[in-house]
Structures are given as structure tokens and as C-alpha cells.
Amino acid sequence: MPKTPLTAKFIRLPVEGGRLPVAPAFDDFLDIRKMAVLELGMQKGNLTPEYFLEEDSRRLIRQVNRFHRVCRKVGIPILHVGCAYRPGGLDLRRAAHVRITPLSGKKPFPNVALEEGSPLCAFATEVEKTDYQLLSAKRHNAFEGSDLEFLLKVLDRNILLLVGAGLDCLGMGTGFCGMCKDFKCILAEDLFLPYFEDLGEECAKAATLFIGLVVKGDELAAELQAQGKER
């Protein structure tokens, strides 16, 4: 891909903390022709005060909406990924996260009240006609039991930009699976709210070690805009 002037300034989070330029070996991670945004955990039922502070949720929604607008302008598809459980809790039978999460003192995430037809299932972010919605990701890994991989192959996209809520569960689960399926993953750390605030930094370090690039949303947006002008 053509190397834009901003690529050399693009930074990621190294293992020790702090920030470094992206090495030339990662240039193929920055090809907008192969990118798709995976927005995770941004349904209204997952952004209530039971999970995140209201101020944090509102700020995240604004920032993700702003990032999406940049992506749409340069032709990157937006995939709003979530779940809609069948009524009566059928999809939650033998669901491990429903039993494990309460040990932490919080409600299970994703919200078990996200049943088909509930207004809680609606996405809190802006959804345009050109976007894609996927409501079959019913576990912490958006690839599991869904047609996400099929959709990405149809769209011919193998670089995933991860944003949303639940970095420490949905983000890590989906990121690890995507990497294992040979998708190139880029995690925008300031556009992905951790379920537990104290785990955010640790997740960013783990993602840098094992998943892909960890970057800042505004710098990623600047890179996308620079490439878009060259097309």
C-alpha cells in the first residue's frame, strides 16, 4: 500500500507502556481498502449505569460516532455487532458468563435482558443505511455462533478496527479469535471502554503482545483521512 506521511507518526502501545512508532513491518495493517470497523457492546442495554458511568457512556458514544463518520467517508464499512437473545432465556442455558460475572459484583455482560424485540437491543450509536448490523453474537467472542466471518469474507475485509464497550470481555475475546483466524486487528484503546476500569491498561498490553496494534482513535482517524485523500 502507498505509505502516507502520517504512517511514520502512527503509534502503538508497547509492552512496557508508553508509545512507539509503528514499524514498517506493520504497514499492511494500515490498508484502508481491507479495513472494517467492528463495533462491539454498543447496544443501549449494555450502556446503562449498571455497567458504566453515564458520563463515560455518553462520551464513548460521541467519540465512536465521530470515528465512524471518518470511516464512512473513506469507504470503510461499519459493522454494529451485538446480540438479541431468544425470549425465555433459551440462548442463555449453560452460558458460562451468566454464572461467572456475578462473582465480581456486577451484572452479566452482555446484558441478559437483550431479548428479541426489546428496545435495549437498539444500538446507541448512529446506524446508517450503508452500515451492517449483526445481532447473533451471543457470547464474548463475536465470531462464535455468528456469521461475522462470512460477512467479512463477502466484504473482502481482513483488517478489523475494534471499538466499543466491554474491552476486557467482548474486545479481548473477539480480538484473540480474530487473530487466530488470521485477521489483522487494530484496537483503538480510547474508543473501547473496559467493563472493569482497572483492567483497561492490562488489556491494552495483552492486546499489543498477542492480538495486534493498539492505537489512539484520533491518530487512527488521521491516518484514514490521509489515505482517503490519496485515493
Short mmCIF file of C-alpha atoms in Angstrom, two decimals:
data_model
loop_
_atom_site.label_atom_id
_atom_site.label_comp_id
_atom_site.label_asym_id
_atom_site.label_seq_id
_atom_site.Cartn_x
_atom_site.Cartn_y
_atom_site.Cartn_z
CA MET A 1 0.00 0.00 0.00
CA PRO A 2 1.19 3.60 -0.50
CA LYS A 3 2.92 4.90 2.60
CA THR A 4 1.34 8.16 3.72
CA PRO A 5 3.29 10.85 5.61
CA LEU A 6 1.29 10.13 8.76
CA THR A 7 2.17 6.45 8.90
CA ALA A 8 5.60 7.21 10.33
CA LYS A 9 3.96 9.13 13.19
CA PHE A 10 1.40 6.44 13.91
CA ILE A 11 1.92 5.00 17.37
CA ARG A 12 1.00 1.96 19.38
CA LEU A 13 1.29 0.79 22.96
CA PRO A 14 4.39 -1.35 23.62
CA VAL A 15 4.52 -3.98 26.36
CA GLU A 16 6.24 -1.69 28.88
CA GLY A 17 3.70 1.11 28.48
CA GLY A 18 4.34 4.35 26.65
CA ARG A 19 4.20 4.67 22.87
CA LEU A 20 6.34 3.82 19.84
CA PRO A 21 6.11 4.38 16.08
CA VAL A 22 4.56 1.54 14.12
CA ALA A 23 7.33 -0.45 12.47
CA PRO A 24 7.32 -0.77 8.65
CA ALA A 25 6.54 -4.47 9.15
CA PHE A 26 3.02 -3.40 10.17
CA ASP A 27 2.29 -1.27 7.09
CA ASP A 28 -0.08 -3.94 5.79
CA PHE A 29 -2.23 -3.36 8.90
CA LEU A 30 -2.97 0.16 7.65
CA ASP A 31 -4.54 -0.52 4.24
CA ILE A 32 -7.98 1.14 4.29
CA ARG A 33 -9.05 -0.96 1.30
CA LYS A 34 -9.09 -4.02 3.58
CA MET A 35 -10.46 -2.47 6.78
CA ALA A 36 -13.79 -2.93 8.54
CA VAL A 37 -14.91 -1.46 11.86
CA LEU A 38 -16.20 -3.93 14.44
CA GLU A 39 -18.29 -2.00 16.95
CA LEU A 40 -18.88 -4.26 19.96
CA GLY A 41 -21.09 -3.91 23.05
CA MET A 42 -22.75 -0.65 21.99
CA GLN A 43 -26.39 -1.67 22.38
CA LYS A 44 -28.42 0.50 24.72
CA GLY A 45 -28.87 -2.31 27.23
CA ASN A 46 -25.09 -2.63 27.64
CA LEU A 47 -24.51 1.06 28.37
CA THR A 48 -26.73 1.58 31.40
CA PRO A 49 -25.38 2.84 34.78
CA GLU A 50 -25.39 -0.79 35.96
CA TYR A 51 -22.38 -1.31 33.70
CA PHE A 52 -20.71 2.04 33.00
CA LEU A 53 -20.91 5.54 34.40
CA GLU A 54 -23.47 7.55 32.44
CA GLU A 55 -20.94 10.26 31.61
CA ASP A 56 -18.47 7.67 30.29
CA SER A 57 -21.14 6.03 28.14
CA ARG A 58 -22.23 9.34 26.62
CA ARG A 59 -18.63 10.33 25.88
CA LEU A 60 -17.90 6.94 24.29
CA ILE A 61 -20.99 7.17 22.07
CA ARG A 62 -19.93 10.64 20.85
CA GLN A 63 -16.37 9.54 20.16
CA VAL A 64 -17.37 6.34 18.36
CA ASN A 65 -19.92 8.22 16.23
CA ARG A 66 -17.23 10.73 15.25
CA PHE A 67 -14.81 7.93 14.34
CA HIS A 68 -17.48 6.13 12.30
CA ARG A 69 -18.12 9.26 10.24
CA VAL A 70 -14.46 9.38 9.26
CA CYS A 71 -14.51 5.70 8.32
CA ARG A 72 -17.63 6.04 6.17
CA LYS A 73 -16.12 8.95 4.23
CA VAL A 74 -13.14 6.83 3.19
CA GLY A 75 -15.23 3.76 2.35
CA ILE A 76 -14.62 1.59 5.42
CA PRO A 77 -17.74 -0.45 6.31
CA ILE A 78 -19.15 -0.24 9.84
CA LEU A 79 -20.33 -3.49 11.43
CA HIS A 80 -22.51 -2.96 14.51
CA VAL A 81 -22.16 -6.27 16.33
CA GLY A 82 -24.43 -7.29 19.19
CA CYS A 83 -26.93 -9.87 20.39
CA ALA A 84 -30.66 -10.44 20.66
CA TYR A 85 -31.46 -13.44 22.83
CA ARG A 86 -34.48 -15.59 22.13
CA PRO A 87 -37.35 -14.94 24.58
CA GLY A 88 -37.40 -17.07 27.70
CA GLY A 89 -33.65 -17.34 28.13
CA LEU A 90 -33.15 -20.28 25.75
CA ASP A 91 -29.86 -18.87 24.44
CA LEU A 92 -28.58 -18.42 27.99
CA ARG A 93 -28.84 -22.04 29.07
CA ARG A 94 -25.40 -23.28 30.08
CA ALA A 95 -24.00 -19.79 29.37
CA ALA A 96 -20.85 -19.55 31.49
CA HIS A 97 -20.67 -15.75 31.65
CA VAL A 98 -24.08 -15.54 33.32
CA ARG A 99 -22.74 -17.52 36.29
CA ILE A 100 -19.17 -16.26 36.43
CA THR A 101 -19.64 -12.49 36.11
CA PRO A 102 -21.81 -12.04 39.26
CA LEU A 103 -18.84 -13.25 41.32
CA SER A 104 -17.29 -9.86 40.53
CA GLY A 105 -20.29 -7.96 41.90
CA LYS A 106 -21.53 -6.80 38.50
CA LYS A 107 -24.36 -7.98 36.29
CA PRO A 108 -23.50 -10.36 33.43
CA PHE A 109 -22.21 -8.61 30.33
CA PRO A 110 -23.67 -8.69 27.70
CA ASN A 111 -26.95 -7.82 29.39
CA VAL A 112 -29.19 -10.90 29.66
CA ALA A 113 -32.23 -8.63 29.15
CA LEU A 114 -31.27 -8.12 25.49
CA GLU A 115 -34.16 -10.24 24.17
CA GLU A 116 -35.58 -10.08 20.68
CA GLY A 117 -37.91 -7.10 20.34
CA SER A 118 -36.57 -5.25 23.37
CA PRO A 119 -35.65 -1.56 22.90
CA LEU A 120 -32.47 -2.41 24.82
CA CYS A 121 -31.24 -4.21 21.70
CA ALA A 122 -31.09 -0.99 19.68
CA PHE A 123 -27.61 0.38 19.06
CA ALA A 124 -26.79 3.57 20.95
CA THR A 125 -24.58 4.80 18.11
CA GLU A 126 -25.66 6.22 14.75
CA VAL A 127 -26.56 3.48 12.26
CA GLU A 128 -26.57 4.50 8.60
CA LYS A 129 -28.10 2.65 5.66
CA THR A 130 -24.65 1.71 4.43
CA ASP A 131 -23.77 0.06 7.77
CA TYR A 132 -24.25 -3.58 8.69
CA GLN A 133 -25.97 -4.92 11.83
CA LEU A 134 -25.27 -8.33 13.29
CA LEU A 135 -27.33 -9.47 16.29
CA SER A 136 -26.28 -13.10 16.56
CA ALA A 137 -23.10 -12.65 18.64
CA LYS A 138 -24.41 -14.06 21.91
CA ARG A 139 -21.13 -14.74 23.69
CA HIS A 140 -17.98 -12.75 24.47
CA ASN A 141 -16.50 -13.77 21.13
CA ALA A 142 -18.35 -12.08 18.24
CA PHE A 143 -17.22 -14.83 15.86
CA GLU A 144 -18.78 -17.62 17.94
CA GLY A 145 -22.15 -18.80 16.62
CA SER A 146 -22.50 -15.82 14.26
CA ASP A 147 -21.97 -15.14 10.57
CA LEU A 148 -19.38 -12.43 11.22
CA GLU A 149 -16.55 -14.27 9.48
CA PHE A 150 -18.79 -14.98 6.47
CA LEU A 151 -19.75 -11.30 6.23
CA LEU A 152 -16.12 -10.16 6.42
CA LYS A 153 -15.15 -12.58 3.66
CA VAL A 154 -18.02 -11.41 1.46
CA LEU A 155 -16.89 -7.81 2.01
CA ASP A 156 -13.28 -8.86 1.36
CA ARG A 157 -12.07 -7.25 4.59
CA ASN A 158 -9.34 -8.77 6.76
CA ILE A 159 -8.25 -5.78 8.90
CA LEU A 160 -10.50 -5.25 11.92
CA LEU A 161 -10.77 -1.94 13.76
CA LEU A 162 -12.12 -2.78 17.21
CA VAL A 163 -14.13 -0.16 19.12
CA GLY A 164 -16.97 -0.25 21.67
CA ALA A 165 -17.74 -1.31 25.22
CA GLY A 166 -16.52 -4.31 27.20
CA LEU A 167 -12.85 -4.26 26.16
CA ASP A 168 -11.97 -6.75 28.89
CA CYS A 169 -14.51 -9.34 27.69
CA LEU A 170 -16.03 -8.69 24.25
CA GLY A 171 -12.93 -6.91 23.00
CA MET A 172 -10.38 -9.45 24.15
CA GLY A 173 -12.49 -12.46 23.23
CA THR A 174 -13.17 -11.19 19.73
CA GLY A 175 -9.65 -9.88 19.25
CA PHE A 176 -7.98 -13.16 20.17
CA CYS A 177 -10.34 -15.12 17.93
CA GLY A 178 -9.84 -12.71 15.05
CA MET A 179 -6.06 -13.00 15.36
CA CYS A 180 -6.28 -16.80 15.43
CA LYS A 181 -8.33 -16.67 12.24
CA ASP A 182 -5.56 -14.57 10.66
CA PHE A 183 -7.42 -11.27 10.69
CA LYS A 184 -5.22 -8.23 11.33
CA CYS A 185 -6.61 -6.49 14.43
CA ILE A 186 -6.25 -2.85 15.45
CA LEU A 187 -7.67 -1.88 18.83
CA ALA A 188 -8.46 1.79 19.47
CA GLU A 189 -7.84 1.86 23.22
CA ASP A 190 -9.56 5.20 23.88
CA LEU A 191 -12.61 4.13 21.84
CA PHE A 192 -13.10 0.89 23.77
CA LEU A 193 -14.42 1.16 27.32
CA PRO A 194 -13.35 -1.64 29.71
CA TYR A 195 -16.03 -3.31 31.78
CA PHE A 196 -13.68 -3.02 34.78
CA GLU A 197 -11.74 0.23 34.65
CA ASP A 198 -8.62 -1.17 36.31
CA LEU A 199 -8.28 -3.81 33.58
CA GLY A 200 -8.08 -1.37 30.68
CA GLU A 201 -4.31 -0.91 30.78
CA GLU A 202 -3.67 -4.63 31.24
CA CYS A 203 -5.90 -5.47 28.28
CA ALA A 204 -4.08 -2.95 26.10
CA LYS A 205 -0.75 -4.55 26.99
CA ALA A 206 -2.07 -8.06 26.34
CA ALA A 207 -3.54 -6.95 23.01
CA THR A 208 -0.16 -5.49 21.99
CA LEU A 209 1.56 -8.75 22.87
CA PHE A 210 -0.84 -11.22 21.31
CA ILE A 211 -3.56 -9.60 19.17
CA GLY A 212 -2.28 -6.73 17.04
CA LEU A 213 -1.84 -2.95 17.15
CA VAL A 214 -3.16 -0.81 20.00
CA VAL A 215 -3.59 2.82 18.94
CA LYS A 216 -5.31 6.12 19.74
CA GLY A 217 -8.58 6.82 17.95
CA ASP A 218 -7.73 10.34 16.75
CA GLU A 219 -4.40 9.23 15.28
CA LEU A 220 -6.05 6.29 13.58
CA ALA A 221 -8.70 8.65 12.16
CA ALA A 222 -5.95 10.98 10.88
CA GLU A 223 -4.25 8.06 9.13
CA LEU A 224 -7.51 7.03 7.49
CA GLN A 225 -8.23 10.57 6.32
CA ALA A 226 -4.72 10.92 4.87
CA GLN A 227 -5.10 7.69 2.89
CA GLY A 228 -8.58 8.68 1.78
CA LYS A 229 -7.23 11.87 0.15
CA GLU A 230 -4.74 9.80 -1.85
CA ARG A 231 -7.37 7.51 -3.37
#
